[in-house]
CSV table of C-alpha atoms in Angstrom, one decimal:
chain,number,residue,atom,x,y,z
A,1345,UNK,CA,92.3,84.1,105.9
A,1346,UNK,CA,92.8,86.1,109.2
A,1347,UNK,CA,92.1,89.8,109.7
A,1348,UNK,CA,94.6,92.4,111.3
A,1349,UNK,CA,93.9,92.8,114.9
A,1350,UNK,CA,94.9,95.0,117.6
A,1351,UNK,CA,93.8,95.9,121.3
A,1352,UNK,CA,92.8,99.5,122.0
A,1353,UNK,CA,90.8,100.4,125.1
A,1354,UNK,CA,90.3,96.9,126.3
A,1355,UNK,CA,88.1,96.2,122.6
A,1356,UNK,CA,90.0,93.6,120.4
A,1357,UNK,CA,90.0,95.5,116.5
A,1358,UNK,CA,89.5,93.5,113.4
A,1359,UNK,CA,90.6,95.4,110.7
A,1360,UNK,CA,88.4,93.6,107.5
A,1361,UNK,CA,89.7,94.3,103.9
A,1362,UNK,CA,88.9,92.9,100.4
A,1363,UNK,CA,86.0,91.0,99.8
A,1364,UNK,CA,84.0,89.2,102.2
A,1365,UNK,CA,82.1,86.2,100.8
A,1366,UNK,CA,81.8,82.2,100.4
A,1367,UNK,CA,84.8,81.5,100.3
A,1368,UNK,CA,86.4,83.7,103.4
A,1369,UNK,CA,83.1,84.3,105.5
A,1370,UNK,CA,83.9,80.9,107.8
A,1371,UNK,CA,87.4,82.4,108.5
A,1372,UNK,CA,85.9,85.8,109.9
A,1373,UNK,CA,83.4,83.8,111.6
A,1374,UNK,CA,85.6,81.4,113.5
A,1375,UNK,CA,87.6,84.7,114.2
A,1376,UNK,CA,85.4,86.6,115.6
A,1377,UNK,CA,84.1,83.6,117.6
A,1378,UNK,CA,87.5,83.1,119.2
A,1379,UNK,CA,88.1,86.7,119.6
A,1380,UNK,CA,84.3,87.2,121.7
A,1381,UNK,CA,85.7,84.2,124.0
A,1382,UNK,CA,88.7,85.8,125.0
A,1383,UNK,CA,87.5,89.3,124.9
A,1384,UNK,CA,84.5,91.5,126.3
A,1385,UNK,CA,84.5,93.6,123.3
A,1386,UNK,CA,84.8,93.3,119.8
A,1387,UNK,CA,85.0,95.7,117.2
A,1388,UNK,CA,85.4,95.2,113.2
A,1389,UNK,CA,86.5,98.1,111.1
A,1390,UNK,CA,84.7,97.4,107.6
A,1391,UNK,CA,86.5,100.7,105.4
A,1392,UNK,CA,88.5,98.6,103.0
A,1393,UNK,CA,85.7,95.9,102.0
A,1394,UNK,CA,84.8,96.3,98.7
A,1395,UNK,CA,82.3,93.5,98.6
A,1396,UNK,CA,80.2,91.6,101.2
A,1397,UNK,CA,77.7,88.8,100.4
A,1398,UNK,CA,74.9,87.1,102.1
A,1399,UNK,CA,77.2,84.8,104.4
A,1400,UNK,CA,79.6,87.6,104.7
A,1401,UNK,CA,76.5,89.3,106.6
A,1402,UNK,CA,75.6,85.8,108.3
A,1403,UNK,CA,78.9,85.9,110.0
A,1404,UNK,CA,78.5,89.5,111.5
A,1405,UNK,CA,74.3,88.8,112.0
A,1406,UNK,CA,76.2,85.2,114.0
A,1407,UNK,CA,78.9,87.5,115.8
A,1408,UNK,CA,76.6,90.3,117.1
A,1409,UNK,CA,74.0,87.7,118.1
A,1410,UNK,CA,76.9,85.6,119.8
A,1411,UNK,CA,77.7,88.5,121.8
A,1412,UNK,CA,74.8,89.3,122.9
A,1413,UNK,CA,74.5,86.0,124.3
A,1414,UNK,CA,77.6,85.9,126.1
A,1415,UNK,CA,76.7,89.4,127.4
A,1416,UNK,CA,79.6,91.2,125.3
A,1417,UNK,CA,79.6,94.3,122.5
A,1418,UNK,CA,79.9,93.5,119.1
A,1419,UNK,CA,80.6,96.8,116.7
A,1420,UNK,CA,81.0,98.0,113.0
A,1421,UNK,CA,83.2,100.6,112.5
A,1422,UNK,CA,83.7,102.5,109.6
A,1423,UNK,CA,81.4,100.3,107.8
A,1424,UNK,CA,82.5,101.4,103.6
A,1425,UNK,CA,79.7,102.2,101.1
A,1426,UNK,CA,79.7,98.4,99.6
A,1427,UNK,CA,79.0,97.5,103.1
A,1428,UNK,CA,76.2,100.1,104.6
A,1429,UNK,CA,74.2,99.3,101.6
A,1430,UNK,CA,74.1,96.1,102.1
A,1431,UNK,CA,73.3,96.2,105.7
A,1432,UNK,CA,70.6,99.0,105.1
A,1433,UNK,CA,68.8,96.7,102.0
A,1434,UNK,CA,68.6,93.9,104.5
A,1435,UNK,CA,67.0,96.4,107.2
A,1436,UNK,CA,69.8,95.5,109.8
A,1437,UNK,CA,71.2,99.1,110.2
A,1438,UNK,CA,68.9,98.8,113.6
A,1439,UNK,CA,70.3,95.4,114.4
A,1440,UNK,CA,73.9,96.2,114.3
A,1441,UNK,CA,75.7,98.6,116.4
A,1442,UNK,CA,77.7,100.6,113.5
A,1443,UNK,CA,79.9,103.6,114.5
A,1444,UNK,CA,80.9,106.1,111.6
């Protein structure tokens, strides 16, 4: 499955919707890989995921630490309720850089 994306600003977008888990948390992954090699900023808007499991959050813990790496930005926007709480019960609303 690939994710909606647009280029605003020089940031590539990824617009996540749906349910992020097992079975489509190596297809955001590989996405946002590819899109932090072509691009010095990367930004996912999170409002329309309804659900979001441990290796949906392994793919955005991978992707923020992958851009740090490379020296790029790695952002949630928008992050929905589903998805804040989950971030906030695994303490990683410090980690992440996560724009209301």
């Amino acid at each position: 499955m690939s994710y909606p994306e647009k280029t605003e600003n020089d940031v590539l977008i990824i617009t996540a919707n749906g349910e992020i888990d097992l079975e489509n948390s190596g297809g955001l992954r590989e996405q946002i890989a590819s899109a932090l090699d072509a691009n010095t900023a990367v930004s996912i808007i999170m409002s329309d995921v309804a659900y979001i499991d441990s290796s949906g959050v392994a793919a955005l813990i991978e992707s923020k630490q992958r851009a740090g790496e490379g020296g790029k930005e790695f952002k949630i926007i928008k992050p929905s309720e589903a998805v804040l709480s989950v971030i906030k019960l695994a303490k990683l609303d410090s980690f992440f850089d996560i724009e209301n």
